[in-house]
């Protein structure tokens, strides 16, 4: 199976408040306008030594990416100090700094700032969850031994209410993005933030630095501010070779800029954010406790994706990693209700994309219990293979990649993917999961479910005489060549081929199994050996009448399996041999009592020689109340 990501990467850092959306949308137009006016090629402004007021540059670094460590070495070699905004939930995750790395930053004199626990768009969260993200990140980092006074909004997403939240959580300042002029955006904006800022809880800064920035662009953000003085906060995310990431600049470019900064007049200095803002370290404030979550029933909030917030289902996140372009959209109608969620991946090279319950601190993500196992379910249509990718929340509030399920095949109609997890790791208290796409194509999902196996609701027993087989006439198409709720099975040395044929006993479809190259073993079609709703439910101690119609060129027999209390499928027994038949013949067999702990039965007519068997119209009845043959 394909491994999934160890972390869920944040998308590019862009302002999302309504006051800034227009500027982000017009970035390309502003760049073209600047070129037309000669701004991009203009000479640098007058020497900063003529400035009346001092100019302060703060070099800030978001997200705690491990590839920022070469930039740290450059800062240290140049005698410069930076401010590193660290999401505490990312620490010690693959691709991010370890606690030892962050401690090394602090020891070298760099400032450690806060960037929330799991890097969500705060403006899209309920107030309590936003407060948990802001306050608890400061508490987590402080608990690791760091002095925390500065905050940066993920995605520069802020509101007046969030500014109050940041202040109430004990911070002295908070940084935004995109309110200082560059050649890329915000034409006509201020050239620097004031010292002290008018609003320390939404300080102005240029756009984040990305791969399109040149040395001249970096220098211009400083020199354009120097005549009037003020504060310039430059924000960096990634470092690496050219072309590795849209947000990456090369260490060589950063070194050139750092060396240039050292040559500026004495009126231009480099300081950390804390040095600019000042103030004392305020007491730690914890966020509100997460609301109690249900421990039984479907644990997924908004499971049918009907309630939307900012274009995505409420309590759900779009997530991805690797090199691919993922687009999420609402489509309708859903499998149930009016909506489903469609993921489209293009430009795929590696990684995956998926919709998952929000990686939050408890307001949306399903609560879970360490050591328990869980039944997952989701309905999907897909042009490519898909699988469940799973994450768990630690006691710190961070999220870790957990595991992935087997693949589920492409399907043009809604199919239900089901899987039972291994026991939840020690210390975990939450689960997030989703069906991913790891190729170009589309994936549409709806109707998610998550049940604690210890608390799976027991459905009422079926009425006497009920056929317990799902899709018994094999009419509803499923994944690949198999009917919905059915799968191939077999063992030994032989070559089995499965096909849908029109020579049905009733309806329009039957299923044909062909064996060639037989040496040993068998092949058969079975109700899905799942942990969900496809396998016929059964009660330990009861006996069952299994039936099917068949034609065959060779001897056949029923092969039976049961699902035990742990959710594992076990071979049970086989029926007597049944002769070859050129016309549809009904096969039947009454089972012995179902073993203790068993919860479901699967059965099918097996072929154990070269030849063909065609089957249709399956049935399984509790022998109490079973209709006559």
Coordinates of C-alpha atoms in Angstrom, one line a residue:
X1 CA 0.0 0.0 0.0
X2 CA 1.1 3.6 -0.5
X3 CA 2.4 5.4 2.6
X4 CA 0.8 8.7 3.4
X5 CA 2.4 11.9 4.7
X6 CA 3.8 12.1 8.2
X7 CA 2.4 15.6 8.5
X8 CA -0.2 17.6 6.8
X9 CA 1.5 20.5 5.1
X10 CA 0.0 24.0 5.4
X11 CA -0.9 25.8 2.2
X12 CA 0.9 28.9 1.2
X13 CA 0.8 31.8 3.7
X14 CA -1.7 34.3 2.3
X15 CA -3.8 36.9 4.0
X16 CA -7.4 35.9 4.1
X17 CA -9.2 38.8 5.8
X18 CA -11.7 40.6 3.6
X19 CA -9.7 43.8 3.7
X20 CA -6.7 42.0 2.0
X21 CA -8.4 39.7 -0.5
X22 CA -8.4 42.2 -3.3
X23 CA -4.7 42.9 -3.0
X24 CA -3.8 39.2 -3.2
X25 CA -6.1 38.8 -6.3
X26 CA -4.4 41.8 -8.0
X27 CA -0.8 40.8 -7.2
X28 CA 0.0 40.0 -10.8
X29 CA -1.6 43.1 -12.1
X30 CA 0.3 45.2 -9.7
X31 CA 3.6 43.6 -10.8
X32 CA 2.8 44.4 -14.4
X33 CA 1.9 48.0 -13.5
X34 CA 5.1 48.4 -11.6
X35 CA 7.1 47.1 -14.6
X36 CA 5.3 49.5 -17.0
X37 CA 6.1 52.4 -14.7
X38 CA 9.7 51.4 -14.5
X39 CA 9.5 50.6 -10.7
X40 CA 10.9 47.2 -11.0
X41 CA 14.1 48.4 -12.6
X42 CA 14.4 51.7 -10.8
X43 CA 17.5 52.5 -8.8
X44 CA 17.6 52.3 -5.0
X45 CA 16.4 55.2 -2.9
X46 CA 18.6 57.8 -1.2
X47 CA 21.2 56.5 1.4
X48 CA 19.6 55.7 4.7
X49 CA 22.1 57.8 6.5
X50 CA 19.9 60.8 5.5
X51 CA 17.0 59.3 7.5
X52 CA 15.8 61.3 10.5
X53 CA 14.3 58.2 12.2
X54 CA 16.0 54.8 12.6
X55 CA 15.0 51.8 10.5
X56 CA 14.7 48.4 12.1
X57 CA 14.6 45.2 10.1
X58 CA 13.2 42.0 11.7
X59 CA 13.9 38.7 10.0
X60 CA 11.0 36.3 10.8
X61 CA 10.6 32.7 9.9
X62 CA 7.3 30.8 9.9
X63 CA 6.3 27.2 10.5
X64 CA 9.4 25.7 12.0
X65 CA 10.5 24.0 8.8
X66 CA 13.7 22.0 9.2
X67 CA 15.1 23.5 6.0
X68 CA 15.4 26.9 7.8
X69 CA 18.4 25.5 9.7
X70 CA 20.9 26.6 7.0
X71 CA 19.5 30.1 7.3
X72 CA 20.1 29.9 11.1
X73 CA 23.8 29.1 10.4
X74 CA 23.9 32.2 8.1
X75 CA 22.4 34.4 10.8
X76 CA 24.8 33.1 13.4
X77 CA 27.8 33.7 11.1
X78 CA 26.7 37.2 10.4
X79 CA 25.9 38.1 14.0
X80 CA 22.2 38.6 13.2
X81 CA 19.2 37.5 15.3
X82 CA 15.8 36.3 13.9
X83 CA 12.3 35.5 15.2
X84 CA 11.1 32.0 14.5
X85 CA 7.3 31.5 14.7
X86 CA 6.9 27.8 15.7
X87 CA 3.6 25.8 15.7
X88 CA 4.1 23.6 18.7
X89 CA 2.2 20.8 17.1
X90 CA 4.8 20.5 14.3
X91 CA 7.8 20.1 16.6
X92 CA 9.6 16.7 16.2
X93 CA 7.5 15.9 13.1
X94 CA 9.3 14.8 9.9
X95 CA 10.4 17.9 7.9
X96 CA 10.1 20.2 10.9
X97 CA 12.5 21.2 13.7
X98 CA 13.0 19.1 16.7
X99 CA 12.8 20.4 20.3
X100 CA 16.6 20.3 20.3
X101 CA 16.7 22.4 17.1
X102 CA 14.3 25.0 18.6
X103 CA 16.3 25.0 21.9
X104 CA 19.5 25.6 19.9
X105 CA 17.8 28.7 18.3
X106 CA 17.0 30.1 21.7
X107 CA 20.4 29.4 23.1
X108 CA 22.0 31.3 20.1
X109 CA 19.9 34.4 21.0
X110 CA 17.1 34.0 18.4
X111 CA 13.5 34.7 19.5
X112 CA 11.0 31.9 19.6
X113 CA 7.5 33.1 18.7
X114 CA 4.1 31.4 18.5
X115 CA 2.2 30.4 15.4
X116 CA -0.7 28.3 16.9
X117 CA -0.6 24.6 17.7
X118 CA -1.6 23.2 14.3
X119 CA -1.5 26.2 11.9
X120 CA -5.2 26.6 11.1
X121 CA -7.0 29.5 9.5
X122 CA -8.1 31.1 12.8
X123 CA -10.8 33.3 11.2
X124 CA -12.5 30.1 10.0
X125 CA -12.7 28.5 13.4
X126 CA -15.2 28.8 16.2
X127 CA -14.1 31.3 18.8
X128 CA -13.3 28.7 21.5
X129 CA -11.2 26.6 19.1
X130 CA -9.3 29.7 17.9
X131 CA -8.6 30.6 21.5
X132 CA -7.3 27.1 22.2
X133 CA -5.0 27.3 19.2
X134 CA -3.6 30.7 20.3
X135 CA -3.3 30.3 24.1
X136 CA -2.3 26.6 24.1
X137 CA 0.5 27.1 21.7
X138 CA 2.1 29.7 24.0
X139 CA 1.5 27.4 26.9
X140 CA 3.1 24.5 25.1
X141 CA 6.2 26.5 24.0
X142 CA 6.5 28.0 27.4
X143 CA 6.3 24.5 28.9
X144 CA 9.3 23.6 26.8
X145 CA 11.3 26.4 28.4
X146 CA 11.0 29.2 25.8
X147 CA 10.2 32.9 26.4
X148 CA 7.1 33.6 24.3
X149 CA 5.9 37.2 23.7
X150 CA 5.3 37.4 19.9
X151 CA 2.6 35.8 17.7
X152 CA 2.1 35.5 13.9
X153 CA -1.3 34.8 12.3
X154 CA -1.3 31.7 10.1
X155 CA -2.2 32.7 6.6
X156 CA -2.2 36.3 7.9
X157 CA -5.9 35.6 8.7
X158 CA -7.0 38.0 11.4
X159 CA -10.1 39.8 12.7
X160 CA -10.6 42.4 15.4
X161 CA -11.9 39.6 17.7
X162 CA -8.8 37.5 17.0
X163 CA -6.6 40.5 18.0
X164 CA -8.4 40.6 21.3
X165 CA -7.9 36.8 21.7
X166 CA -4.1 37.2 21.1
X167 CA -3.9 40.0 23.6
X168 CA -5.9 38.0 26.2
X169 CA -3.6 35.0 25.7
X170 CA -0.7 37.0 27.0
X171 CA 1.1 38.1 23.8
X172 CA 2.7 41.5 23.3
X173 CA 2.3 41.6 19.6
X174 CA 1.0 39.7 16.5
X175 CA 2.2 40.0 12.9
X176 CA 0.1 40.0 9.7
X177 CA 1.3 40.1 6.1
X178 CA 0.7 42.1 3.0
X179 CA 0.3 45.7 4.4
X180 CA 3.7 47.0 3.3
X181 CA 4.4 47.9 -0.3
X182 CA 6.5 45.6 -2.5
X183 CA 6.7 45.3 -6.3
X184 CA 4.4 42.3 -6.0
X185 CA 1.4 43.9 -4.2
X186 CA 0.0 46.6 -2.0
X187 CA 0.9 49.4 -4.3
X188 CA 0.4 52.7 -2.5
X189 CA 0.7 51.1 1.0
X190 CA 3.0 52.3 3.7
X191 CA 6.7 51.6 3.3
X192 CA 7.2 50.5 6.9
X193 CA 5.4 49.9 10.1
X194 CA 5.7 52.6 12.8
X195 CA 7.7 52.1 15.9
X196 CA 5.9 51.6 18.2
X197 CA 3.0 50.2 16.0
X198 CA -0.3 51.8 16.2
X199 CA -1.9 48.3 16.6
X200 CA 0.7 45.9 18.1
X201 CA -1.8 43.0 17.6
X202 CA -1.8 43.3 13.8
X203 CA 1.5 44.7 12.8
X204 CA 2.1 45.5 9.1
X205 CA 4.6 43.6 7.1
X206 CA 5.4 43.0 3.4
X207 CA 4.2 39.8 1.6
X208 CA 6.0 36.7 2.5
X209 CA 9.2 36.1 0.6
X210 CA 9.0 33.5 -2.0
X211 CA 10.8 32.1 -5.0
X212 CA 10.0 35.1 -7.2
X213 CA 11.9 37.5 -4.9
X214 CA 15.4 38.6 -5.9
X215 CA 18.2 40.2 -3.9
X216 CA 17.1 43.6 -5.3
X217 CA 13.6 43.0 -4.0
X218 CA 14.9 42.2 -0.5
X219 CA 17.1 45.2 -0.5
X220 CA 14.4 47.5 -1.8
X221 CA 12.1 46.7 1.2
X222 CA 14.8 48.1 3.4
X223 CA 16.0 51.0 1.3
X224 CA 12.5 52.3 0.5
X225 CA 11.9 52.5 4.3
X226 CA 15.1 54.2 5.2
X227 CA 14.3 57.8 4.3
X228 CA 11.4 57.9 6.7
X229 CA 12.5 55.2 9.1
X230 CA 10.2 52.6 10.7
X231 CA 10.0 48.8 11.0
X232 CA 10.3 46.2 8.2
X233 CA 9.4 42.6 9.0
X234 CA 10.5 40.2 6.3
X235 CA 8.9 36.7 6.4
X236 CA 10.6 33.5 5.2
X237 CA 9.2 30.0 5.0
X238 CA 11.4 27.6 3.0
X239 CA 15.0 27.3 2.0
X240 CA 16.4 25.1 -0.7
X241 CA 17.6 24.9 -4.3
X242 CA 15.8 26.9 -6.9
X243 CA 12.5 25.3 -8.0
X244 CA 12.1 23.0 -5.0
X245 CA 9.1 24.9 -3.5
X246 CA 7.1 28.0 -4.4
X247 CA 8.0 29.5 -1.1
X248 CA 11.7 28.5 -1.1
X249 CA 14.7 30.9 -1.6
X250 CA 18.2 29.7 -1.8
X251 CA 20.5 29.9 1.2
X252 CA 23.0 31.7 -1.1
X253 CA 20.5 34.5 -1.8
X254 CA 19.7 34.8 1.9
X255 CA 23.4 35.0 2.7
X256 CA 23.9 37.7 0.1
X257 CA 21.1 39.7 1.7
X258 CA 22.3 39.1 5.3
X259 CA 25.8 40.3 4.2
X260 CA 24.3 43.4 2.6
X261 CA 22.3 44.2 5.8
X262 CA 25.5 44.2 7.8
X263 CA 26.7 47.1 5.5
X264 CA 23.8 49.4 6.1
X265 CA 24.4 52.7 8.0
X266 CA 24.1 52.7 11.7
X267 CA 20.6 54.0 11.6
X268 CA 19.5 50.7 10.1
X269 CA 19.6 47.8 12.5
X270 CA 18.4 44.2 12.7
X271 CA 16.3 43.3 15.8
X272 CA 14.0 40.5 16.9
X273 CA 10.3 41.3 17.1
X274 CA 10.5 41.1 20.9
X275 CA 13.3 43.7 20.9
X276 CA 11.2 46.1 18.8
X277 CA 8.0 45.7 20.8
X278 CA 9.4 45.3 24.3
X279 CA 7.3 44.6 27.4
X280 CA 7.3 42.0 30.0
X281 CA 6.5 38.3 29.8
X282 CA 2.8 37.9 30.8
X283 CA 1.4 35.0 32.7
X284 CA 0.3 31.9 30.8
X285 CA -3.3 31.6 29.9
X286 CA -4.8 28.3 28.9
X287 CA -7.5 28.0 26.2
X288 CA -11.0 26.8 27.1
X289 CA -11.4 23.1 27.6
X290 CA -12.7 21.3 24.5
X291 CA -16.4 20.5 24.7
X292 CA -17.3 17.0 25.6
X293 CA -17.5 14.7 22.6
X294 CA -19.7 11.7 22.1
X295 CA -18.0 8.3 22.7
X296 CA -20.7 6.2 21.0
X297 CA -22.5 6.5 17.7
X298 CA -20.9 8.1 14.6
X299 CA -18.1 10.2 16.0
X300 CA -17.7 12.4 12.8
X301 CA -19.1 15.9 12.9
X302 CA -20.9 17.1 9.8
X303 CA -20.5 13.6 8.3
X304 CA -22.5 14.3 5.2
X305 CA -20.7 17.5 4.5
X306 CA -23.9 19.5 4.3
X307 CA -22.9 22.5 6.4
X308 CA -20.4 24.8 4.8
X309 CA -17.9 27.4 6.2
X310 CA -15.8 29.4 3.8
X311 CA -16.6 27.0 0.9
X312 CA -15.5 23.9 2.8
X313 CA -17.6 21.6 4.9
X314 CA -17.7 22.8 8.5
X315 CA -15.3 20.9 10.8
X316 CA -13.3 19.6 7.7
X317 CA -9.9 20.6 6.3
X318 CA -8.3 20.4 2.9
X319 CA -4.9 18.8 3.3
X320 CA -2.1 17.7 1.0
X321 CA 1.6 17.1 0.7
X322 CA 4.2 16.5 -2.0
X323 CA 4.2 17.9 -5.6
X324 CA 0.7 18.1 -7.0
X325 CA -2.1 20.6 -7.4
X326 CA -5.2 19.9 -5.4
X327 CA -8.6 21.7 -6.0
X328 CA -11.6 21.1 -3.7
X329 CA -15.1 21.9 -4.7
X330 CA -18.7 21.3 -3.6
X331 CA -20.8 19.2 -6.0
X332 CA -24.4 18.2 -5.8
X333 CA -26.4 16.3 -5.2
X334 CA -24.5 14.1 -2.8
X335 CA -25.0 10.4 -2.2
X336 CA -27.4 11.6 0.4
X337 CA -28.5 15.2 0.9
X338 CA -27.6 18.0 -1.5
X339 CA -23.8 18.1 -1.3
X340 CA -20.7 16.0 -1.6
X341 CA -17.1 17.1 -1.8
X342 CA -15.0 16.6 -5.0
X343 CA -11.2 16.6 -5.0
X344 CA -9.4 17.1 -8.3
X345 CA -5.6 16.5 -8.5
X346 CA -3.6 17.7 -11.5
X347 CA 0.2 18.0 -12.1
X348 CA 0.8 15.0 -10.0
X349 CA 4.4 14.0 -9.3
X350 CA 4.2 12.7 -5.7
X351 CA 2.3 13.0 -2.4
X352 CA -1.4 13.0 -2.0
X353 CA -4.4 15.2 -1.2
X354 CA -7.5 14.6 0.9
X355 CA -10.4 16.0 2.9
X356 CA -10.1 15.2 6.6
X357 CA -11.8 16.2 9.8
X358 CA -10.2 19.4 11.1
X359 CA -6.8 18.8 12.8
X360 CA -7.9 20.9 15.8
X361 CA -7.7 20.7 19.6
X362 CA -11.1 19.1 20.1
X363 CA -13.9 21.3 18.7
X364 CA -14.3 19.3 15.5
X365 CA -12.0 16.3 15.4
X366 CA -13.4 13.0 16.6
X367 CA -12.4 12.2 20.2
X368 CA -10.8 8.8 20.6
X369 CA -9.4 6.5 23.3
X370 CA -5.9 5.1 23.2
X371 CA -5.9 1.3 22.8
X372 CA -9.3 1.2 21.1
X373 CA -9.9 0.2 17.5
X374 CA -12.3 2.0 15.2
X375 CA -14.5 1.2 12.2
X376 CA -14.1 3.8 9.4
X377 CA -16.5 4.3 6.5
X378 CA -17.0 6.7 3.6
X379 CA -18.8 6.6 0.3
X380 CA -16.8 7.5 -2.8
X381 CA -16.5 7.7 -6.5
X382 CA -13.0 7.9 -8.0
X383 CA -11.1 7.8 -11.3
X384 CA -8.1 6.4 -9.4
X385 CA -7.2 4.2 -6.5
X386 CA -7.9 5.7 -3.1
X387 CA -7.2 4.7 0.6
X388 CA -7.8 6.0 4.1
X389 CA -5.0 8.1 5.5
X390 CA -5.2 8.4 9.3
X391 CA -3.8 10.8 11.9
X392 CA -4.0 10.9 15.6
X393 CA -3.8 13.8 18.1
X394 CA -1.3 13.7 21.0
X395 CA -1.7 15.0 24.5
X396 CA 0.2 18.1 23.4
X397 CA -2.4 18.8 20.8
X398 CA -0.1 18.0 17.9
X399 CA -1.2 15.7 15.0
X400 CA 0.9 12.7 13.8
X401 CA 0.6 10.5 10.8
X402 CA -0.7 7.1 12.0
X403 CA -1.3 4.6 9.2
X404 CA -3.1 4.0 5.9
X405 CA -5.6 1.4 4.8
X406 CA -5.4 -0.9 1.8
X407 CA -6.3 0.6 -1.6
X408 CA -9.9 0.9 -2.8
X409 CA -10.4 0.5 -6.5
X410 CA -11.7 3.2 -8.9
X411 CA -15.5 3.4 -9.3
X412 CA -17.8 5.3 -11.4
X413 CA -20.7 4.9 -8.9
X414 CA -20.8 5.4 -5.2
X415 CA -19.1 2.6 -3.3
X416 CA -18.6 2.3 0.5
X417 CA -15.0 2.1 1.7
X418 CA -14.7 0.4 5.1
X419 CA -11.7 -0.5 7.3
X420 CA -11.0 -1.3 10.9
X421 CA -8.0 0.4 12.4
X422 CA -5.3 -1.1 14.6
X423 CA -5.4 -0.1 18.3
X424 CA -4.9 3.7 18.8
X425 CA -1.4 4.5 20.0
X426 CA -0.7 5.2 23.7
X427 CA -1.3 8.9 24.6
X428 CA -3.5 9.6 21.6
X429 CA -6.9 11.3 22.2
X430 CA -8.2 12.1 18.7
X431 CA -8.5 10.7 15.2
X432 CA -8.7 12.3 11.8
X433 CA -9.0 10.3 8.6
X434 CA -10.0 10.7 4.9
X435 CA -9.9 9.1 1.6
X436 CA -6.9 10.4 -0.4
X437 CA -6.0 10.7 -4.1
X438 CA -2.4 10.0 -5.1
X439 CA -2.6 10.4 -8.8
X440 CA -4.2 12.8 -11.3
X441 CA -7.9 12.5 -11.3
X442 CA -11.0 13.1 -9.3
X443 CA -12.4 11.8 -6.0
X444 CA -15.9 12.5 -4.8
X445 CA -16.8 11.6 -1.2
X446 CA -19.8 11.8 1.1
X447 CA -21.3 10.2 4.3
X448 CA -18.3 9.6 6.5
X449 CA -18.5 7.5 9.7
X450 CA -16.2 6.5 12.6
X451 CA -17.4 4.1 15.3
X452 CA -15.5 2.9 18.3
X453 CA -15.5 -0.9 17.9
X454 CA -16.2 -1.1 21.6
X455 CA -19.4 0.9 21.1
X456 CA -20.6 -0.1 17.7
X457 CA -24.4 0.1 17.7
X458 CA -26.0 -3.3 17.4
X459 CA -28.8 -3.1 14.8
X460 CA -32.0 -4.8 15.6
X461 CA -32.3 -8.4 14.4
X462 CA -33.8 -8.9 10.9
X463 CA -37.3 -10.2 10.7
X464 CA -37.6 -14.0 10.2
X465 CA -37.3 -15.0 6.6
X466 CA -35.1 -12.0 5.6
X467 CA -32.5 -12.6 3.0
X468 CA -29.3 -11.4 4.7
X469 CA -27.2 -11.1 1.5
X470 CA -26.6 -7.6 0.2
X471 CA -27.0 -7.2 -3.6
X472 CA -28.0 -10.9 -3.9
X473 CA -28.9 -10.7 -7.6
X474 CA -25.4 -9.1 -8.4
X475 CA -27.2 -6.4 -10.3
X476 CA -25.5 -3.4 -8.7
X477 CA -22.0 -2.8 -10.1
X478 CA -19.2 -2.4 -7.6
X479 CA -15.4 -1.9 -7.9
X480 CA -13.6 -3.3 -10.9
X481 CA -15.3 -6.4 -12.3
X482 CA -17.2 -7.2 -9.1
X483 CA -20.7 -6.5 -8.0
X484 CA -21.2 -4.1 -5.1
X485 CA -20.6 -5.8 -1.7
X486 CA -18.8 -8.8 -3.4
X487 CA -15.2 -9.7 -3.8
X488 CA -13.0 -12.4 -5.4
X489 CA -11.3 -15.0 -3.2
X490 CA -9.1 -18.0 -3.6
X491 CA -5.9 -19.8 -2.8
X492 CA -3.4 -22.2 -4.3
X493 CA -1.8 -22.5 -7.8
X494 CA -4.4 -21.6 -10.4
X495 CA -5.3 -18.7 -12.7
X496 CA -8.8 -17.3 -11.9
X497 CA -10.7 -14.7 -14.1
X498 CA -13.9 -13.0 -13.1
X499 CA -16.4 -11.5 -15.4
X500 CA -19.9 -10.1 -15.5
X501 CA -22.1 -12.0 -18.0
X502 CA -25.7 -11.4 -19.3
X503 CA -26.7 -15.0 -19.0
X504 CA -28.5 -14.3 -15.7
X505 CA -31.1 -16.4 -14.0
X506 CA -33.0 -13.3 -13.1
X507 CA -32.2 -9.7 -14.0
X508 CA -29.5 -8.8 -16.4
X509 CA -26.3 -9.8 -14.7
X510 CA -24.6 -12.9 -13.3
X511 CA -21.0 -13.5 -12.3
X512 CA -18.7 -16.0 -14.0
X513 CA -15.5 -17.5 -12.6
X514 CA -13.1 -19.2 -15.0
X515 CA -10.1 -21.2 -13.9
X516 CA -7.1 -22.2 -16.1
X517 CA -3.7 -23.6 -15.3
X518 CA -5.2 -25.4 -12.2
X519 CA -2.8 -27.2 -9.9
X520 CA -4.4 -26.8 -6.5
X521 CA -6.5 -24.5 -4.4
X522 CA -9.8 -22.8 -5.5
X523 CA -11.5 -19.6 -6.6
X524 CA -14.9 -18.1 -5.7
X525 CA -17.0 -15.0 -5.4
X526 CA -17.9 -14.0 -1.8
X527 CA -19.8 -11.3 0.0
X528 CA -17.2 -8.8 1.0
X529 CA -15.0 -9.9 3.9
X530 CA -15.4 -6.5 5.5
X531 CA -16.1 -5.0 8.9
X532 CA -19.0 -2.9 7.8
X533 CA -22.4 -3.6 6.3
X534 CA -21.7 -5.8 3.2
X535 CA -21.1 -9.1 4.9
X536 CA -24.3 -10.8 6.0
X537 CA -24.8 -10.3 9.7
X538 CA -25.2 -13.4 11.8
X539 CA -25.7 -14.5 15.4
X540 CA -23.4 -17.0 17.2
X541 CA -25.1 -20.3 17.9
X542 CA -27.6 -19.9 15.1
X543 CA -27.7 -22.1 12.0
X544 CA -28.2 -20.7 8.5
X545 CA -29.5 -21.8 5.1
X546 CA -27.2 -20.6 2.3
X547 CA -28.4 -20.8 -1.2
X548 CA -27.3 -19.9 -4.8
X549 CA -28.2 -20.7 -8.4
X550 CA -25.4 -21.9 -10.6
X551 CA -24.3 -23.4 -13.9
X552 CA -20.9 -25.1 -14.0
X553 CA -18.6 -27.2 -16.2
X554 CA -17.1 -28.9 -13.1
X555 CA -17.9 -29.9 -9.5
X556 CA -18.5 -27.1 -7.1
X557 CA -19.2 -26.6 -3.4
X558 CA -20.0 -23.9 -0.8
X559 CA -17.0 -22.5 1.1
X560 CA -17.9 -20.6 4.3
X561 CA -16.2 -18.0 6.5
X562 CA -17.1 -16.1 9.6
X563 CA -16.0 -12.9 11.1
X564 CA -14.8 -13.3 14.7
X565 CA -15.3 -10.9 17.7
X566 CA -12.0 -9.2 16.8
X567 CA -13.2 -8.4 13.3
X568 CA -11.0 -11.1 11.6
X569 CA -12.3 -13.4 9.0
X570 CA -11.8 -17.1 9.6
X571 CA -12.4 -20.2 7.4
X572 CA -15.3 -22.1 8.8
X573 CA -16.5 -25.0 6.8
X574 CA -17.4 -26.3 3.3
X575 CA -20.6 -27.9 1.9
X576 CA -20.9 -31.2 0.0
X577 CA -19.8 -31.4 -3.6
X578 CA -22.4 -30.3 -6.1
X579 CA -22.3 -31.8 -9.7
X580 CA -21.7 -29.8 -12.9
X581 CA -24.9 -28.3 -14.3
X582 CA -25.6 -27.1 -17.8
X583 CA -28.7 -25.2 -16.7
X584 CA -29.3 -23.1 -13.6
X585 CA -29.6 -25.3 -10.6
X586 CA -30.2 -24.2 -7.0
X587 CA -27.5 -25.2 -4.5
X588 CA -28.3 -25.2 -0.8
X589 CA -26.6 -26.0 2.4
X590 CA -27.5 -25.7 6.1
X591 CA -24.6 -24.7 8.3
X592 CA -23.7 -26.0 11.7
X593 CA -24.2 -23.6 14.6
X594 CA -22.1 -20.4 14.2
X595 CA -19.1 -20.4 16.5
X596 CA -19.1 -18.3 19.7
X597 CA -18.2 -14.6 19.1
X598 CA -18.9 -14.7 15.4
X599 CA -20.8 -11.7 14.0
X600 CA -21.1 -12.3 10.2
X601 CA -20.9 -15.0 7.6
X602 CA -19.5 -15.0 4.0
X603 CA -20.0 -17.9 1.6
X604 CA -19.8 -18.7 -2.1
X605 CA -19.6 -21.6 -4.6
X606 CA -16.0 -22.5 -5.2
X607 CA -14.3 -23.9 -8.3
X608 CA -11.4 -26.3 -7.7
X609 CA -10.5 -27.4 -11.2
X610 CA -10.1 -26.0 -14.7
X611 CA -13.5 -24.8 -15.9
X612 CA -16.3 -22.3 -15.3
X613 CA -19.0 -21.6 -12.7
X614 CA -21.6 -19.0 -13.2
X615 CA -23.7 -17.9 -10.2
X616 CA -26.7 -15.7 -9.5
X617 CA -29.4 -15.0 -6.9
X618 CA -27.7 -15.7 -3.6
X619 CA -29.6 -16.0 -0.3
X620 CA -28.8 -16.6 3.3
X621 CA -31.5 -17.1 5.9
X622 CA -31.6 -17.9 9.6
X623 CA -33.0 -21.4 9.6
X624 CA -35.7 -20.1 12.0
X625 CA -38.3 -18.8 9.6
X626 CA -36.3 -19.6 6.4
X627 CA -38.6 -19.9 3.3
X628 CA -38.8 -23.4 1.8
X629 CA -36.5 -24.4 -1.0

